[in-house]
mmCIF file of C-alpha atoms in Angstrom:
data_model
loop_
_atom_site.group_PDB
_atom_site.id
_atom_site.type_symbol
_atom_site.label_atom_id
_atom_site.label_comp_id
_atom_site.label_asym_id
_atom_site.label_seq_id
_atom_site.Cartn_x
_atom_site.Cartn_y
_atom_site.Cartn_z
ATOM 1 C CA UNK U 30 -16.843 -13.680 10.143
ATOM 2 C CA UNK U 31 -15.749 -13.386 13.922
ATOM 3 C CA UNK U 32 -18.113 -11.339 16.020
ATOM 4 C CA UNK U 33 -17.418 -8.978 19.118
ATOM 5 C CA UNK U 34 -18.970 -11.625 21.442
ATOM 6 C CA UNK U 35 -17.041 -14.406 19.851
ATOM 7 C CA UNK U 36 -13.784 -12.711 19.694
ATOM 8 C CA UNK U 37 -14.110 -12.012 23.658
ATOM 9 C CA UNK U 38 -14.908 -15.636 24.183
ATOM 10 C CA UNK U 39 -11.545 -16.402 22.150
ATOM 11 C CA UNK U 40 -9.563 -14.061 24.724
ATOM 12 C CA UNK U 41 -11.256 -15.186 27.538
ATOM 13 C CA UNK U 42 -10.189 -18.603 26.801
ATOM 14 C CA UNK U 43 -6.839 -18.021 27.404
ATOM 15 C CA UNK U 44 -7.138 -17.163 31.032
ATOM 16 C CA UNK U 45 -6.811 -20.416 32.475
ATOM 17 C CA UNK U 46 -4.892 -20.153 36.284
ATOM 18 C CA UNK U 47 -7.208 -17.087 36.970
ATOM 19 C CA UNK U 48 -10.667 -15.613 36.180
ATOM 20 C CA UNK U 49 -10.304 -13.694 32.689
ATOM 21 C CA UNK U 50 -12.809 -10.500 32.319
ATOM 22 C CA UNK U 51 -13.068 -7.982 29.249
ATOM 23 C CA UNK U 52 -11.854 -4.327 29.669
ATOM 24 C CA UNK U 53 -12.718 -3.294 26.450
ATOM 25 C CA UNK U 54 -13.644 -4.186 22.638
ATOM 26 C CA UNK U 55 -13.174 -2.095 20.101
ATOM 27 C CA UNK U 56 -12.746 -2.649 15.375
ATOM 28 C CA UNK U 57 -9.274 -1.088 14.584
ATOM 29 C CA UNK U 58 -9.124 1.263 11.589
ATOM 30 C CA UNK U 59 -9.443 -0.511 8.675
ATOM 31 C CA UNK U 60 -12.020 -2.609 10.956
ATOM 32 C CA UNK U 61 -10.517 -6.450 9.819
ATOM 33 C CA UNK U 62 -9.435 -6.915 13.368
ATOM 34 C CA UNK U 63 -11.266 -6.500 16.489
ATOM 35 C CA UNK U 64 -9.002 -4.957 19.281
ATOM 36 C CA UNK U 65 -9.902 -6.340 22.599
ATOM 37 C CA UNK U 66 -7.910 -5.490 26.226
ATOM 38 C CA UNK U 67 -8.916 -7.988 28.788
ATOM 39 C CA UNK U 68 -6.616 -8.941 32.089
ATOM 40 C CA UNK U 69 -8.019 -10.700 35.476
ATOM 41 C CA UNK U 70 -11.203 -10.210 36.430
ATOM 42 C CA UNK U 71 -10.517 -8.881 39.716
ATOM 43 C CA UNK U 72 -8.757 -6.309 38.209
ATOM 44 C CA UNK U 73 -11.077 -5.166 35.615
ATOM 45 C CA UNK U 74 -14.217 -4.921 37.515
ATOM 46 C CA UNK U 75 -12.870 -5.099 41.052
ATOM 47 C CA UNK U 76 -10.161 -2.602 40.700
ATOM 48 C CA UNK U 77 -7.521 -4.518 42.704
ATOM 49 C CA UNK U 78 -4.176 -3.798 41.120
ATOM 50 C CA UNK U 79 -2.607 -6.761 43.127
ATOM 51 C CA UNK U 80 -4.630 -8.893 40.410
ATOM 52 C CA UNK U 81 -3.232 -6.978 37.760
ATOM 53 C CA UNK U 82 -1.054 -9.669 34.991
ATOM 54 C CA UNK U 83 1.041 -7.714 33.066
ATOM 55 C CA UNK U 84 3.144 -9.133 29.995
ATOM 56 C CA UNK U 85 0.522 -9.093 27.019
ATOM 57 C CA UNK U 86 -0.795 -5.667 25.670
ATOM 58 C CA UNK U 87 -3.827 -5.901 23.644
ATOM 59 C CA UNK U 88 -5.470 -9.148 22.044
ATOM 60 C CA UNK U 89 -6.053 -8.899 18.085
ATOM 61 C CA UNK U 90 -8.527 -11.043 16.211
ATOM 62 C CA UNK U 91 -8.859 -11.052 12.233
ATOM 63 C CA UNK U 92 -12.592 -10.995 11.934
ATOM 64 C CA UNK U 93 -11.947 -13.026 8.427
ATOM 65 C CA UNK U 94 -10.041 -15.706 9.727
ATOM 66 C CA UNK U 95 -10.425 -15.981 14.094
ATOM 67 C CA UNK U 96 -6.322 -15.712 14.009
ATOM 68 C CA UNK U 97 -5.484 -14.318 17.077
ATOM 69 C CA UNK U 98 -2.447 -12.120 17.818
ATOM 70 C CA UNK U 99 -1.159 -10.779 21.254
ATOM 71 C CA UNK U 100 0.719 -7.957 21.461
ATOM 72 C CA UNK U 101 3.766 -7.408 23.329
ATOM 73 C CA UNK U 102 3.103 -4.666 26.588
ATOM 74 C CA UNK U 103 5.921 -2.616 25.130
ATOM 75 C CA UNK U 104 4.135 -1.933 22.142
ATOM 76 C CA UNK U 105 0.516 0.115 21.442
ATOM 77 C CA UNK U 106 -1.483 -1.482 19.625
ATOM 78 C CA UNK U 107 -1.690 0.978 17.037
ATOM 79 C CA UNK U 108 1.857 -0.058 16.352
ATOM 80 C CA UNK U 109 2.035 -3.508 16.986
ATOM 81 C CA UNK U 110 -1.371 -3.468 14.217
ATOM 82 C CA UNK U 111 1.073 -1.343 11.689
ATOM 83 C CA UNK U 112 3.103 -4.240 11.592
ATOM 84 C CA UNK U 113 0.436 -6.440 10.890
ATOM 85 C CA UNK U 114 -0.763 -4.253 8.162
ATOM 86 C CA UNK U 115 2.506 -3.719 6.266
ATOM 87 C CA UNK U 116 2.785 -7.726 6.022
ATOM 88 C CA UNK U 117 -0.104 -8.712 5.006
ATOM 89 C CA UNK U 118 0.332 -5.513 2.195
ATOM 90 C CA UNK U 119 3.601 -7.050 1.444
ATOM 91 C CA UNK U 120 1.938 -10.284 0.852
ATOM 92 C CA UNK U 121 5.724 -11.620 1.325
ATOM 93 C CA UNK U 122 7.863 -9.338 -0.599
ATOM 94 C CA UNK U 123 10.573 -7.424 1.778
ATOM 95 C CA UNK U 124 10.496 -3.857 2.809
ATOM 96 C CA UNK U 125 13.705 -2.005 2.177
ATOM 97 C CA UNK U 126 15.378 1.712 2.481
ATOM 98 C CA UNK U 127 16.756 2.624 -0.485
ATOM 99 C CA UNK U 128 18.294 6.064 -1.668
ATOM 100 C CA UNK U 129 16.135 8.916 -3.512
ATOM 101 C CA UNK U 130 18.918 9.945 -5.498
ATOM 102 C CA UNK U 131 19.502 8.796 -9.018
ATOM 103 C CA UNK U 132 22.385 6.732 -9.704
ATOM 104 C CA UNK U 133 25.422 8.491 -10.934
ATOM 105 C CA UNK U 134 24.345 11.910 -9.342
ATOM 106 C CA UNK U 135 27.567 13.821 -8.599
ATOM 107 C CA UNK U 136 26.232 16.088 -6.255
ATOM 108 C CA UNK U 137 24.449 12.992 -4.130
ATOM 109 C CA UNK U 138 27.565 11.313 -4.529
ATOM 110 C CA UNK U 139 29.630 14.449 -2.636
ATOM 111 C CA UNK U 140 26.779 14.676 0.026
ATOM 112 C CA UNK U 141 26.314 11.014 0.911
ATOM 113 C CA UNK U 142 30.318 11.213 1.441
ATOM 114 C CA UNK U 143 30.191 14.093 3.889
ATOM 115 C CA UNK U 144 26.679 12.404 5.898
ATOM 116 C CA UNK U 145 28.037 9.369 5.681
ATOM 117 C CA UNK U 146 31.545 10.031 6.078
ATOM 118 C CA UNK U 147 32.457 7.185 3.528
ATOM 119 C CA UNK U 148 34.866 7.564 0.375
ATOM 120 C CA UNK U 149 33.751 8.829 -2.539
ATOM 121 C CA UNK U 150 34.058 5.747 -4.705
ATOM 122 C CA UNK U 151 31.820 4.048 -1.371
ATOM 123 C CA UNK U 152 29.056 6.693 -1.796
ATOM 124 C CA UNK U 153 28.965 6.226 -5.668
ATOM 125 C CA UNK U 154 28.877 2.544 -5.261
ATOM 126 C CA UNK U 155 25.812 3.017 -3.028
ATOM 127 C CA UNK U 156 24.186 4.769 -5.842
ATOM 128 C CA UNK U 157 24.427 2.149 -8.186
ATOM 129 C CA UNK U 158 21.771 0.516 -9.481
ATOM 130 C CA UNK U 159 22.889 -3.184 -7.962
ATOM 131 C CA UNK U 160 23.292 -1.690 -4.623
ATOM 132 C CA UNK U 161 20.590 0.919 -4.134
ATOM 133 C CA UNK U 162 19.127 -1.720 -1.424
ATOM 134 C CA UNK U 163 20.616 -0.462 1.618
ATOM 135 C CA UNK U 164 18.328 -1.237 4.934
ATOM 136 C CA UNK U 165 15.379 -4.130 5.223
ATOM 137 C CA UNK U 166 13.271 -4.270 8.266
ATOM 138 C CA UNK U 167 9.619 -3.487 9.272
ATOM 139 C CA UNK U 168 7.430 -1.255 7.082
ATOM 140 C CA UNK U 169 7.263 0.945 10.367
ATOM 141 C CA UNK U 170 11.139 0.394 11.113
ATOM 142 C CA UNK U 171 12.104 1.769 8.060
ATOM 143 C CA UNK U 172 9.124 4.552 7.842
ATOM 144 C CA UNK U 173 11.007 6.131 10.750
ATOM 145 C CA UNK U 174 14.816 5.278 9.478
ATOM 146 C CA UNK U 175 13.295 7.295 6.222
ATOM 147 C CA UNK U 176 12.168 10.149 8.636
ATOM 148 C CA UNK U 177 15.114 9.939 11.019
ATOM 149 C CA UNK U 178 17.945 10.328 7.784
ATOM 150 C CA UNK U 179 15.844 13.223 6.274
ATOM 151 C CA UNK U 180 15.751 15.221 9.099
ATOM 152 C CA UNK U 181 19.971 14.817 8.952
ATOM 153 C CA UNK U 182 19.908 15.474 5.211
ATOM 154 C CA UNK U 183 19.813 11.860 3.764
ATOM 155 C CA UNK U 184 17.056 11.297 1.080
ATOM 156 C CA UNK U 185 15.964 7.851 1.149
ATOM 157 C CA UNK U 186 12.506 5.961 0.328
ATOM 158 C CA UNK U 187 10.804 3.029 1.264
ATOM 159 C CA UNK U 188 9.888 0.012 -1.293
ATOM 160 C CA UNK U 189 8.920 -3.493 -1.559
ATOM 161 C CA UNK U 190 11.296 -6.051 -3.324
ATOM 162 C CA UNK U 191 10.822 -9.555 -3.789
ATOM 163 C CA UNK U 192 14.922 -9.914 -3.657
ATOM 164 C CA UNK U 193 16.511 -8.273 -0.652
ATOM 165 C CA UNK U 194 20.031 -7.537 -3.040
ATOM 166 C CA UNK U 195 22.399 -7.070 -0.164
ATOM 167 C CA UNK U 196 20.030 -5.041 2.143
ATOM 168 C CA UNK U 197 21.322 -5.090 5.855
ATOM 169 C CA UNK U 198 18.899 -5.739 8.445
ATOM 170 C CA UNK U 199 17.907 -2.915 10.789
ATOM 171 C CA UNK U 200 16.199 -4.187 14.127
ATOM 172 C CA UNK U 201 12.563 -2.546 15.415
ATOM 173 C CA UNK U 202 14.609 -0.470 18.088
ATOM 174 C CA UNK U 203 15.254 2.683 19.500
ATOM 175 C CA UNK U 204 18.126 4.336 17.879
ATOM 176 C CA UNK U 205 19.792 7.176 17.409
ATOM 177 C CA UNK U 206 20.689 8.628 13.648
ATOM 178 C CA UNK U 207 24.458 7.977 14.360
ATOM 179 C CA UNK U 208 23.288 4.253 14.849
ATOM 180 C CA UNK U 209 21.425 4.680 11.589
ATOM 181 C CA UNK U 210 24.828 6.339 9.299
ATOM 182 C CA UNK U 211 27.066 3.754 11.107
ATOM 183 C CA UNK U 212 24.690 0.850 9.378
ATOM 184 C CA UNK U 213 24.941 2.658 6.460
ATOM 185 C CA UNK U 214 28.887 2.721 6.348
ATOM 186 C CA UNK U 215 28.629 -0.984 6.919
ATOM 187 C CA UNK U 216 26.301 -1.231 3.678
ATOM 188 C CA UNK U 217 29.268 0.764 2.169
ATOM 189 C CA UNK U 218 32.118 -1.106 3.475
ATOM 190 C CA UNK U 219 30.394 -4.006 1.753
ATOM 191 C CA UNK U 220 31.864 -2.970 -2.046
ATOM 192 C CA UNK U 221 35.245 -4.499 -1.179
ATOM 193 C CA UNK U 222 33.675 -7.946 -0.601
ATOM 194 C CA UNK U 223 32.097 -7.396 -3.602
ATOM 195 C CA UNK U 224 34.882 -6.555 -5.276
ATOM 196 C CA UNK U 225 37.046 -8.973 -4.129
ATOM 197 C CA UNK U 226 34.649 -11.768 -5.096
ATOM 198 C CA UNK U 227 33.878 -10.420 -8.506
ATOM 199 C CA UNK U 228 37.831 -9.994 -9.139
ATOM 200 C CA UNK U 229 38.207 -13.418 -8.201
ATOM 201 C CA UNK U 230 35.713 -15.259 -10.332
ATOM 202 C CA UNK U 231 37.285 -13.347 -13.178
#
C-alpha cells in the first residue's frame, strides 16, 4: 500500500529541471487512488505565476500498485479518474452503445428512420440482433452519447461486450447530436457491405 507521503515523493520525483512542491493531496472516491496537484515550487508556495508549468493536470497514484497516471490539463480529474474506473470495471471487455429497442419493433423501426433519416430496411437492419452494436468508445464517451440521443428521442444503452460486432468508434470529443446521428447513418450505411459480402460468399 502507497501512502500520502510516499505518493508525494513519487510526484515530486518527476520535477527534475525545476524545484517540484505539493499543492495538494487528497483519496478520490472510491479512495484506490490518491489525487495529488503539485507544479513548481515557486509557484505553489511563492505565488509567482511566471513559475507556473502548465501541461499536466492532476497526478494519480493507485495506492495498490504505486502506478502513476498524469492527467491531461484539459481534463478534471474527476473525469480523467472515470476513465480509469470504467477500464479497470471492464477488465478488457469493450464498452458499446447499443439500441433499447427490441429487434423487429415496427414502431422503433419508423422512428429510428425519421431521427436518423435512414431507409426503413437501414433502421430495421440496425435492430437486428447481429447489428445492435452501433458505437464503442469510453464508458464516459458513450454515457453522454446515451444522454445526448435521448434528449433527441433515440433510446439507446450502454454495455460491455467482449466482441465489438461492427461497432464504430466514437472519439472522447465535443460534439454535437447531428455529429452523433451522422455516425449512426454510417453504422447504417454499413448493411450494403454486409450484404454484398454475404451475397458473394453464397
Amino acid at each position: 500500500m502507497i501512502s500520502e507521503q510516499e505518493a508525494c515523493d513519487r510526484v515530486l520525483a518527476r520535477f527534475v529541471d525545476t524545484r517540484g512542491a505539493i499543492a495538494s493531496c487528497r483519496l478520490d472516491p472510491r479512495g484506490e487512488y490518491w489525487v495529488i496537484h503539485a507544479n513548481a515550487y515557486e509557484y505553489v508556495v511563492n505565488g509567482r505565476s511566471e513559475h507556473c508549468l502548465i501541461g499536466d493536470g492532476a497526478y494519480l497514484v493507485h495506492i495498490a500498485s504505486g502506478r502513476l497516471t498524469i492527467t491531461p490539463s484539459y481534463e478534471t480529474w474527476h473525469e480523467s479518474i472515470q476513465d480509469i474506473y470504467d477500464l479497470d470495471d471492464a477488465a478488457g471487455a469493450h464498452y458499446v452503445l447499443r439500441p433499447d429497442y427490441a429487434a423487429g419493433d415496427k414502431r422503433a423501426i419508423v422512428h429510428l428512420h425519421q431521427r436518423l433519416g435512414c431507409s426503413l430496411i437501414d433502421a430495421r437492419w440496425l435492430l437486428e440482433d447481429a447489428n445492435r452494436s452501433w458505437l464503442t468508445g469510453t464508458g464516459r464517451t458513450l454515457r453522454d452519447a446515451r444522454k445526448a440521443l435521448g434528449a433527441h428521442g433515440v433510446a439507446t444503452q450502454v454495455a460491455l461486450q467482449d466482441d465489438l460486432q461492427g461497432a464504430l468508434s466514437l472519439t472522447p470529443q465535443t460534439w454535437a447530436v447531428d455529429t452523433l446521428l451522422e455516425r449512426l447513418r454510417e453504422r447504417a450505411g454499413l448493411r450494403l457491405a454486409v450484404d454484398d459480402r454475404e451475397g458473394s460468399a453464397r
